[in-house]
Tab-separated table of C-alpha atoms in Angstrom:
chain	number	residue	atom	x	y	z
A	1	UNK	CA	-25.174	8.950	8.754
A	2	UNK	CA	-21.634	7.556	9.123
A	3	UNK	CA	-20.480	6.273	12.634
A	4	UNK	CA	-16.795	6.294	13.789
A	5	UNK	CA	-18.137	3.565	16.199
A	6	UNK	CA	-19.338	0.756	13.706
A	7	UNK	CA	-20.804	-1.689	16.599
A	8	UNK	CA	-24.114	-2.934	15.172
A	9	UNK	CA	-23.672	-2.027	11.694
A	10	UNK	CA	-25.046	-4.734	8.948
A	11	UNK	CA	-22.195	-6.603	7.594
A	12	UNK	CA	-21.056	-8.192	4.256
A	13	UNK	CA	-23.946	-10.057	2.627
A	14	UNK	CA	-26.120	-9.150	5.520
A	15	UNK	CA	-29.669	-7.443	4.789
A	16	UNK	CA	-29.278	-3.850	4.430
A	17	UNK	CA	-32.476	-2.416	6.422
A	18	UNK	CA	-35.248	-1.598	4.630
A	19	UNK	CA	-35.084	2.233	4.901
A	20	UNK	CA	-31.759	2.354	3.555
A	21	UNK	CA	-32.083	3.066	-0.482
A	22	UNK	CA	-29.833	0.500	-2.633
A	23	UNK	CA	-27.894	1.966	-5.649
A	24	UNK	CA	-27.825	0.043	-8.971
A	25	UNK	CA	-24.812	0.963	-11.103
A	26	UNK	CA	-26.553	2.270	-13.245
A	27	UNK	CA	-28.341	5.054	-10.687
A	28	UNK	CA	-26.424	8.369	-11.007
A	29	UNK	CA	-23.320	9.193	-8.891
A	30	UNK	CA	-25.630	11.346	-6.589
A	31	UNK	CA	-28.030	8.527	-5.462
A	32	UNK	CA	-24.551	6.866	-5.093
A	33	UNK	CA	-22.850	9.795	-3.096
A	34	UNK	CA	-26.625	10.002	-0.940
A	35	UNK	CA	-26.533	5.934	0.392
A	36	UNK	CA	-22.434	6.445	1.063
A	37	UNK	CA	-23.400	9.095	3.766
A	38	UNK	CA	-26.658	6.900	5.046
A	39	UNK	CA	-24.649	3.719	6.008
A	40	UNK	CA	-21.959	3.065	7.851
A	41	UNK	CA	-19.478	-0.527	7.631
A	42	UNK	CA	-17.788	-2.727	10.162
A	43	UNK	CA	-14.487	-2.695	9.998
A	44	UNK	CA	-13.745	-5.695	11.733
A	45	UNK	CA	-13.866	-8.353	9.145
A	46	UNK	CA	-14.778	-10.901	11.379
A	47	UNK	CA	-17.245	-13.510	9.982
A	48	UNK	CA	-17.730	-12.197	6.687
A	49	UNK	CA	-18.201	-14.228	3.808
A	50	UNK	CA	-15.168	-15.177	1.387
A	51	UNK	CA	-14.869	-14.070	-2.073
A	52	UNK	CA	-17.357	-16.593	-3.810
A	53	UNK	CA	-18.496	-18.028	-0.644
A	54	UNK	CA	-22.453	-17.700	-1.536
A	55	UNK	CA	-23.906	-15.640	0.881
A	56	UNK	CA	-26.972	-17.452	3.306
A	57	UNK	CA	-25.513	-20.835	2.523
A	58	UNK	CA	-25.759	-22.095	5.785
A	59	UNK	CA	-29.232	-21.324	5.835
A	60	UNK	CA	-30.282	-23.069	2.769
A	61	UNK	CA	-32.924	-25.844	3.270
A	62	UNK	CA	-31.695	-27.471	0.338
A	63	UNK	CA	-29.922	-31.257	1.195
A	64	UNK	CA	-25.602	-30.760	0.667
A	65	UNK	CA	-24.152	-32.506	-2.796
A	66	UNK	CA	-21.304	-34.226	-3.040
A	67	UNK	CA	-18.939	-32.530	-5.311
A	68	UNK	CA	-17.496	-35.208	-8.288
A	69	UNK	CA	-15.052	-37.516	-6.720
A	70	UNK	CA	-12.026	-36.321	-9.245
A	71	UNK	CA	-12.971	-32.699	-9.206
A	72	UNK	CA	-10.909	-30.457	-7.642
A	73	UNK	CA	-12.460	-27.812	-5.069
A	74	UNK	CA	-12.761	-24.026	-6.682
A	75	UNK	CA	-10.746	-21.451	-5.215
A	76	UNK	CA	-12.457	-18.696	-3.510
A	77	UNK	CA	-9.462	-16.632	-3.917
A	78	UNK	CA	-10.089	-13.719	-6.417
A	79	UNK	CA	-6.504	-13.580	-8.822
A	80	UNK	CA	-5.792	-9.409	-8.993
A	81	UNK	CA	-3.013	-7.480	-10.279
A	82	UNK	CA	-1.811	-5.554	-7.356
A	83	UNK	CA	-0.493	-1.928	-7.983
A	84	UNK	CA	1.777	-1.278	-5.538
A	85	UNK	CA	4.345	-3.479	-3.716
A	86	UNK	CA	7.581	-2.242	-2.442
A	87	UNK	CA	10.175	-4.556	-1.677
A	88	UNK	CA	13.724	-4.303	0.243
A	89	UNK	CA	15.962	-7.107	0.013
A	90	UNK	CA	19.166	-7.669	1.803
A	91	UNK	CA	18.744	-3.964	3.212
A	92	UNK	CA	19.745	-4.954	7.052
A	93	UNK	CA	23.033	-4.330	8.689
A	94	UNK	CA	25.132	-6.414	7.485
A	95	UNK	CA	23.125	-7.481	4.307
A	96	UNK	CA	24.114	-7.661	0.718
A	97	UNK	CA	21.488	-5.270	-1.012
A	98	UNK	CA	20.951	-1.643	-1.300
A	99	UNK	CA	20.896	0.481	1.686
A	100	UNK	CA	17.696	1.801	2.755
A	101	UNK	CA	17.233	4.858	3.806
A	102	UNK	CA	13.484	4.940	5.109
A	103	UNK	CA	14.167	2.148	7.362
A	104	UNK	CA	17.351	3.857	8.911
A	105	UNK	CA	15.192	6.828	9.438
A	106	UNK	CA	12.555	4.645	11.337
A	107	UNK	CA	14.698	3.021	13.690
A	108	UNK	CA	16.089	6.151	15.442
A	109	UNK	CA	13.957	6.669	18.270
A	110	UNK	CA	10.559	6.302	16.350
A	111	UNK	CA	8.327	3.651	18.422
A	112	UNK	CA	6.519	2.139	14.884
A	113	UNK	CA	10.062	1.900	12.895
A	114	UNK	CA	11.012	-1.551	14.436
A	115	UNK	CA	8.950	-3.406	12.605
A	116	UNK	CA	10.456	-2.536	9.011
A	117	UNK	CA	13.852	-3.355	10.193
A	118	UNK	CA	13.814	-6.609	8.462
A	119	UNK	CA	14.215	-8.249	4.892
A	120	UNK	CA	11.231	-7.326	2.869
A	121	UNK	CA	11.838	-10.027	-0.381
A	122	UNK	CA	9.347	-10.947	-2.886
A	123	UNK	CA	9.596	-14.297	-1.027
A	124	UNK	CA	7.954	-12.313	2.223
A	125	UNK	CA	5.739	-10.769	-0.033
A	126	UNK	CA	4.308	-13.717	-1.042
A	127	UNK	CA	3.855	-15.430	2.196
A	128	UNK	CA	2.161	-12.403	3.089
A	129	UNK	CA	-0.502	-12.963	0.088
A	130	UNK	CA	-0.532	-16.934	0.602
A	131	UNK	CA	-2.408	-16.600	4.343
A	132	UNK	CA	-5.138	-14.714	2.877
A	133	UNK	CA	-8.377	-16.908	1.632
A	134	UNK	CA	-10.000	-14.357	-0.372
A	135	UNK	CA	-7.288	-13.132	-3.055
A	136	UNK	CA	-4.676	-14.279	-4.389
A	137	UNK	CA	-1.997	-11.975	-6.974
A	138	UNK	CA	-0.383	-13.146	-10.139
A	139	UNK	CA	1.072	-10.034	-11.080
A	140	UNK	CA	2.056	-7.099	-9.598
A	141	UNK	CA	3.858	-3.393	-9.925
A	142	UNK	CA	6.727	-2.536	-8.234
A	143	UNK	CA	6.718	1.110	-6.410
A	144	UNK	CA	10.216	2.448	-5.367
A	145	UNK	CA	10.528	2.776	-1.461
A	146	UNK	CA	13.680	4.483	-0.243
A	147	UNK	CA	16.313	1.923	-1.440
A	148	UNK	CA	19.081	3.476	-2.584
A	149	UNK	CA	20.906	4.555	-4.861
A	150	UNK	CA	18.042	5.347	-7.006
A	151	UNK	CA	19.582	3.696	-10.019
A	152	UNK	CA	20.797	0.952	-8.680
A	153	UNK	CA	16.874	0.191	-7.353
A	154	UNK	CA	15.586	1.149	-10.228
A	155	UNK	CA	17.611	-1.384	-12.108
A	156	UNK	CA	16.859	-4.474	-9.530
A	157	UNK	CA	13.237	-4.009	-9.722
A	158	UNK	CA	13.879	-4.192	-13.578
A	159	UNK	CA	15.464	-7.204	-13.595
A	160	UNK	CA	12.805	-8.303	-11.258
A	161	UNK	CA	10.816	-7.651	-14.169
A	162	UNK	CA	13.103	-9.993	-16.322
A	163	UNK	CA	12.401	-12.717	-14.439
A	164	UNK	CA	10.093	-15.046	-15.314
A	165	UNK	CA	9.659	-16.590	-12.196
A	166	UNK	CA	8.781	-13.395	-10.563
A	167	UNK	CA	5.535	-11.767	-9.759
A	168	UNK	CA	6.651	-8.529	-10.952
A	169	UNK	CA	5.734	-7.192	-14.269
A	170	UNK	CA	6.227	-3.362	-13.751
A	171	UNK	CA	8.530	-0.341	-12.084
A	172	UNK	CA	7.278	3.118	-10.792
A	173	UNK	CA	10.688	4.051	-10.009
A	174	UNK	CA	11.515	7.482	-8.179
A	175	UNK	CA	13.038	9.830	-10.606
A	176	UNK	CA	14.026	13.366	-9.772
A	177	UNK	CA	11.350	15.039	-11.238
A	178	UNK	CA	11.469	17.770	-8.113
A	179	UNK	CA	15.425	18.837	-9.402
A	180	UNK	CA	14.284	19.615	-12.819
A	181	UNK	CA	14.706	18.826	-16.759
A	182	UNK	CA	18.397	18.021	-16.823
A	183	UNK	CA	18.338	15.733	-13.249
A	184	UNK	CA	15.188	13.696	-15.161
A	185	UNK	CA	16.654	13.523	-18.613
A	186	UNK	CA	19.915	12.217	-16.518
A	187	UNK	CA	17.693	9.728	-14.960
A	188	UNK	CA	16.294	8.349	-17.687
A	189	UNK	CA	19.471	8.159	-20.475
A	190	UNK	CA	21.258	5.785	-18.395
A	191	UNK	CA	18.185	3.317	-19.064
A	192	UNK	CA	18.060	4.032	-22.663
A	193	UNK	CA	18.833	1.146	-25.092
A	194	UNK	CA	18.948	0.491	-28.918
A	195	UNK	CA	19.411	2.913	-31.793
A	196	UNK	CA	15.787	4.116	-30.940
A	197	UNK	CA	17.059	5.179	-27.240
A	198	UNK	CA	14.296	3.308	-25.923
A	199	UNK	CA	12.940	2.802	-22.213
A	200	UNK	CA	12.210	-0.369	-21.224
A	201	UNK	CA	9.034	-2.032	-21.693
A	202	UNK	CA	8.698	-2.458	-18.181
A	203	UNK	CA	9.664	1.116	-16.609
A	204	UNK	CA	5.759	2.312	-16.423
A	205	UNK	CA	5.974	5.329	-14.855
A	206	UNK	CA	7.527	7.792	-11.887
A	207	UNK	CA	7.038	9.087	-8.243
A	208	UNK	CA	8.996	11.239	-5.484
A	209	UNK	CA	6.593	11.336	-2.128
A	210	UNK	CA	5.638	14.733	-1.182
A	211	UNK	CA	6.288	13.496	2.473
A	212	UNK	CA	8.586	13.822	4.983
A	213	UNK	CA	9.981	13.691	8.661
A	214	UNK	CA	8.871	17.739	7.874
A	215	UNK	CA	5.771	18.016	5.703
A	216	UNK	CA	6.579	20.133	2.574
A	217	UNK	CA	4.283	22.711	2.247
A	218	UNK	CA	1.092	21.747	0.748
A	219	UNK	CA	1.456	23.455	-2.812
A	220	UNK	CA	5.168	22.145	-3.003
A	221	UNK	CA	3.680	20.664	-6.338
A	222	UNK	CA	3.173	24.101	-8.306
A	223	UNK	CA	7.347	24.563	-7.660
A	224	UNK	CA	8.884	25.497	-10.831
A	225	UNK	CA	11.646	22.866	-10.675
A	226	UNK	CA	8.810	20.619	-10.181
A	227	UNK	CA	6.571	21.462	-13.001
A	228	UNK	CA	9.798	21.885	-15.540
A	229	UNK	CA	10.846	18.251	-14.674
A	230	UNK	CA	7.371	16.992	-14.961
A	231	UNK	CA	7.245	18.335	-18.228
A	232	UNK	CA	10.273	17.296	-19.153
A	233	UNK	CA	9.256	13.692	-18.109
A	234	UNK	CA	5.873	13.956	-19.742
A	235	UNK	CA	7.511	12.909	-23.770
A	236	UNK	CA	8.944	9.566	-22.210
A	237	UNK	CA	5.358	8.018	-22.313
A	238	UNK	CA	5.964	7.182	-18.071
A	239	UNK	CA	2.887	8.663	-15.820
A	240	UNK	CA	3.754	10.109	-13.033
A	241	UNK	CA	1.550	8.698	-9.228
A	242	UNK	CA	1.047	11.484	-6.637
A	243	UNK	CA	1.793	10.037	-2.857
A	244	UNK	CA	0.617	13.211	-0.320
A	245	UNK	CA	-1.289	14.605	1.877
A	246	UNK	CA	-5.229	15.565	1.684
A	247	UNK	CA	-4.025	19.076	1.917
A	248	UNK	CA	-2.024	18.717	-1.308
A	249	UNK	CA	-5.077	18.012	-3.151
A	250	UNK	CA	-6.339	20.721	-4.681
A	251	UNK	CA	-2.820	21.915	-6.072
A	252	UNK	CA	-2.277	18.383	-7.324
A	253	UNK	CA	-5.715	18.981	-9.296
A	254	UNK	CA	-4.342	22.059	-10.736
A	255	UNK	CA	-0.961	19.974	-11.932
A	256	UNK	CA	-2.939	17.546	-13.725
A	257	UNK	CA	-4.990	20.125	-15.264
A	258	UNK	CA	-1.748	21.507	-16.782
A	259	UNK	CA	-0.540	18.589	-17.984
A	260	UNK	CA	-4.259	17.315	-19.913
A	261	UNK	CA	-2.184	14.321	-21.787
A	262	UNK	CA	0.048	12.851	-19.190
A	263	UNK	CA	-1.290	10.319	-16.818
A	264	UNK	CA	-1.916	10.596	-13.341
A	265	UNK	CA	-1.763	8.024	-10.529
A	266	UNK	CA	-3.083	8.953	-7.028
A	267	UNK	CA	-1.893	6.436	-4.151
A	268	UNK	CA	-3.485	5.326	-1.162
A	269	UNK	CA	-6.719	7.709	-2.233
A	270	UNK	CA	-4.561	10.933	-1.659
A	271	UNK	CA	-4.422	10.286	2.296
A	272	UNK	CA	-1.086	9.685	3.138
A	273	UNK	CA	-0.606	10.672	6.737
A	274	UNK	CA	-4.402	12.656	6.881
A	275	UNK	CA	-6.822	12.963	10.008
A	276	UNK	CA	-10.476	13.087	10.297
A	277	UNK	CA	-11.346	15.200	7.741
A	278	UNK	CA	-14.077	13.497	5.762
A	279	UNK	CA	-15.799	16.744	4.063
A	280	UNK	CA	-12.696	18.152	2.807
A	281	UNK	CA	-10.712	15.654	2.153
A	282	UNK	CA	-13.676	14.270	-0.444
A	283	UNK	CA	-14.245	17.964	-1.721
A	284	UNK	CA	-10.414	18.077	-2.494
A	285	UNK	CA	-10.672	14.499	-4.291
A	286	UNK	CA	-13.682	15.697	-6.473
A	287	UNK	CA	-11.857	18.862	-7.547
A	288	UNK	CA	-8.718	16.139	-8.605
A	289	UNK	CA	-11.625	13.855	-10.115
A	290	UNK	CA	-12.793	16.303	-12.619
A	291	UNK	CA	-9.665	15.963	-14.119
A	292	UNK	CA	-10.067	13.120	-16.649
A	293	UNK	CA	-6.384	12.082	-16.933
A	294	UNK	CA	-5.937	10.663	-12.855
A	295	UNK	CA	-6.951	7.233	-11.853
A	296	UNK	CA	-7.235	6.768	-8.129
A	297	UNK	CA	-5.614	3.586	-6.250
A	298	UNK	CA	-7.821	2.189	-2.969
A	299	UNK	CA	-5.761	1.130	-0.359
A	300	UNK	CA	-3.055	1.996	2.098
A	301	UNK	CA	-5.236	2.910	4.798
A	302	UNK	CA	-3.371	1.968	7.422
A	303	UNK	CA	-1.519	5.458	7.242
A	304	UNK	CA	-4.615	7.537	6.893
A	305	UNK	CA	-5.431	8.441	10.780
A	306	UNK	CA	-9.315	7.882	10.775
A	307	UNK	CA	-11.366	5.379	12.826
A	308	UNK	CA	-13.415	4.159	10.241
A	309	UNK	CA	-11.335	3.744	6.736
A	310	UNK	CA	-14.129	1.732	4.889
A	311	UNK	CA	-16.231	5.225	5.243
A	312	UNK	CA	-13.185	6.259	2.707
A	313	UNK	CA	-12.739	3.887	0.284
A	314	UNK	CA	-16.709	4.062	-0.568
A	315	UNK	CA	-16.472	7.993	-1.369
A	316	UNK	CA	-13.214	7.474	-3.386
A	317	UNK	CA	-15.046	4.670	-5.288
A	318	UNK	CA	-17.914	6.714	-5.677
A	319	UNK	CA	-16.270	9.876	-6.845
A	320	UNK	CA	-13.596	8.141	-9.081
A	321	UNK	CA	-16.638	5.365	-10.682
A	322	UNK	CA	-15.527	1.806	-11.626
A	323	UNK	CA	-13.293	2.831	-14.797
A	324	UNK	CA	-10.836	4.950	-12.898
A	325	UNK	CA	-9.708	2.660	-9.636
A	326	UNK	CA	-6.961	0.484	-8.989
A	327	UNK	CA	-6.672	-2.078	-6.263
A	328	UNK	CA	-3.453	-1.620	-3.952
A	329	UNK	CA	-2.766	-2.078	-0.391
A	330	UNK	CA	0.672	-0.650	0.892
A	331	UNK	CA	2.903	-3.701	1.393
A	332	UNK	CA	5.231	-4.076	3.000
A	333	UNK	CA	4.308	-0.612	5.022
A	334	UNK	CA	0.561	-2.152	6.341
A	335	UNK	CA	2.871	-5.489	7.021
A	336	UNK	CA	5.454	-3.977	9.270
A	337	UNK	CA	2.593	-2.167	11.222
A	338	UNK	CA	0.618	-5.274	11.588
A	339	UNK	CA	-1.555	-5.319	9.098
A	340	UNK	CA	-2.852	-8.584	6.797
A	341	UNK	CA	-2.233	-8.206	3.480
A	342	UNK	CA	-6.202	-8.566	2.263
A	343	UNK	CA	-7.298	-5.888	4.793
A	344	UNK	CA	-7.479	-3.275	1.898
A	345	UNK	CA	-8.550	-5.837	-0.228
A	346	UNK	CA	-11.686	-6.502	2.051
A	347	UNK	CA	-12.071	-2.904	2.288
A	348	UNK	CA	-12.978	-2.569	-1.291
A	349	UNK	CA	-15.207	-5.665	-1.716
A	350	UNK	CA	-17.710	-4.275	0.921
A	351	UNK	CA	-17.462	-0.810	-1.129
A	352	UNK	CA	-18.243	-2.434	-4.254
A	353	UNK	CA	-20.800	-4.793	-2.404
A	354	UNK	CA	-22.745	-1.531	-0.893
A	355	UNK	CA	-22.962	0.470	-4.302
A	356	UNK	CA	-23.915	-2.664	-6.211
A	357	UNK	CA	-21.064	-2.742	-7.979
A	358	UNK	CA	-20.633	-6.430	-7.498
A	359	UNK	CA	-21.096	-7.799	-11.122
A	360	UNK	CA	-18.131	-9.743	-12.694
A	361	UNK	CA	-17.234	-7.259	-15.135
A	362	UNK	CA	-16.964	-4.960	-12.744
A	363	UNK	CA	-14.730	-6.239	-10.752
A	364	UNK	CA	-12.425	-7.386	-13.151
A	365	UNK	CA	-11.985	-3.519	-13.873
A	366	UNK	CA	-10.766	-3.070	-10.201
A	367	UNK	CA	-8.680	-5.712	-10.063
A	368	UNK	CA	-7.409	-6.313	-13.500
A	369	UNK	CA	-8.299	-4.650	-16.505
A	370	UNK	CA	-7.907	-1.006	-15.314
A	371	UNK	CA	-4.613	-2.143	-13.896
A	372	UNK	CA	-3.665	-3.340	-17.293
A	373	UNK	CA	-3.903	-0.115	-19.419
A	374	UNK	CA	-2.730	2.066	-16.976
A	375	UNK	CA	0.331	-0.120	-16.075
A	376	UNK	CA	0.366	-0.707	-20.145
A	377	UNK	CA	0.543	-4.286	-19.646
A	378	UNK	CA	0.230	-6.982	-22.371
């Protein structure tokens, strides 16, 4: 079974011990779900391979070659689309962007809320992915984050979008689903352009946490302001990404259920501020699974209270199969708490590693083409 305390466990690339049954790809989902409870993962990263880096290399009896004087070395850095970046520029006292409100939140009295009181520019963000030698991000999806007004972010992250020297190619931008029809149809006129009233290209879809300094209740989903904006937000063509709680889970199920042609995002695996709750956490994230209209995104675990995170990120693979994940971390949130940017990013290579789901086309659904119809990118 699983360990909390990984010492000793076999590590990425390593031999797997003979007792321990592989799973092909092609095995079903309960082999799968069997060898995710049998084996447990390090989650210190230390001395594993890099993406490319062939595994055993050192041990090779085979003499060096010298690579072509005028070739340049390959890049072991694996080029993703990455799902969810938030940024906050200027946001400081003193500074010349939008106010944020999360930050000022953080910084009264909280111990962890220090380290977000800083500039958090696409600049940071890609210093942040530069120090990494195992992925690298050409494009990547913008996820609103508490900078205010809501327009007004919504608007920079657009013209983020504009930009052709920016990484950004996408907005999830927080509209007001939880008010209701009028506060979303509000939203989303003053973005309207042309004859044809038309979004822009680049507005991809919608989120309001269900978090707080006070947890809503766990069914604040099925609220009837809630479901009449959702519905009312539903025509526009945005999806709409879940951020909660595991004890949301089964209510968010029965949302998506009721909206069977709307798209569903769930971030960070559905365990935003969780605890060690393993069984029912992955019971809750089958029942959400079974609807066929959710895609899952793997990362963000540094908010997810467990020991062992990897133990996580396998089930959600497992449950959710290659077609329906999307490869996030949480910046600048894992950042201001310490975290290196690949972390999540190594998280999901030993996942795909232990179900043998390590084939090239595989992996360029994780990090790339799933990313690219659900973000409706061209």
């Amino acid at each position: 079974g699983w360990l909390d305390d990984e010492e000793g466990w076999p590590g990425f690339g390593e031999e797997v011990p003979q007792q321990v049954p592989s799973v092909a790809a092609s095995e079903p989902a309960a082999a799968a779900a069997k060898a995710v409870e049998e084996v447990g993962w390090l989650d210190d990263e230390e001395g594993w391979p890099g993406v490319g880096e062939e595994e055993g290399a050192a041990d090779s009896a085979s003499p060096p070659v010298a690579p072509a004087p005028a070739a340049a070395p390959a890049s072991k850095k694996r080029a993703v689309i990455y799902t969810h970046v938030h940024l906050a520029s200027g946001c400081t006292e003193g500074g010349s962007g939008l106010p944020n409100y999360f930050f000022r939140k953080l910084c009264e009295g909280v111990p962890e809320g220090e380290g977000f009181n800083q500039e958090w520019s696409e600049d940071d963000f890609r210093r942040s992915v530069a120090a990494s030698d195992v992925v690298e991000v050409d494009q990547a999806i913008y996820v609103e984050c508490f900078n205010s007004p809501i327009e007004a972010e919504t608007q920079w992250a657009l013209d983020l979008c504009a930009d052709p020297e920016s990484l950004v190619v996408g907005v999830v931008a927080k509209v007001p689903v939880n008010e209701g029809a009028e506060a979303v149809e509000a939203f989303l006129t003053q973005f309207r352009v042309g004859s044809a009233a038309a979004l822009p290209k680049a507005l991809k879809g919608a989120r309001c946490i269900f978090l707080g300094e006070e947890m809503p209740p766990a069914d604040a989903c099925l609220d009837a302001k809630f479901l009449e904006g959702l519905a009312a937000l539903e025509p526009s063509g945005l999806h709409w990404e879940w951020c909660c709680q595991p004890c949301a889970l089964p209510h968010v199920a029965a949302v998506c259920a009721r909206f069977p042609n709307m798209q569903f995002v769930l971030d960070h695996c559905g365990h935003d501020d969780g605890e060690e709750d393993f069984d029912t956490w992955a019971d809750a994230l089958e029942r959400v699974a079974l609807n066929p209209n959710v895609v899952c995104k793997m990362g963000g675990c540094e908010k997810w209270g467990v020991k062992n995170p990897q133990r996580y990120v396998a089930k959600a693979l497992e449950i959710f199969g290659i077609d329906r994940v999307l490869y996030e971390s949480n910046w600048f949130v894992g950042a201001a708490l310490g975290e290196p940017y690949d972390r999540n990013f190594r998280h999901l290579m030993k996942s795909l590693e232990f179900l043998d789901w390590m084939s090239e086309e595989k992996m360029t659904k994780v990090f790339r083409e799933n990313a690219k119809r659900v973000y409706r990118l061209e």
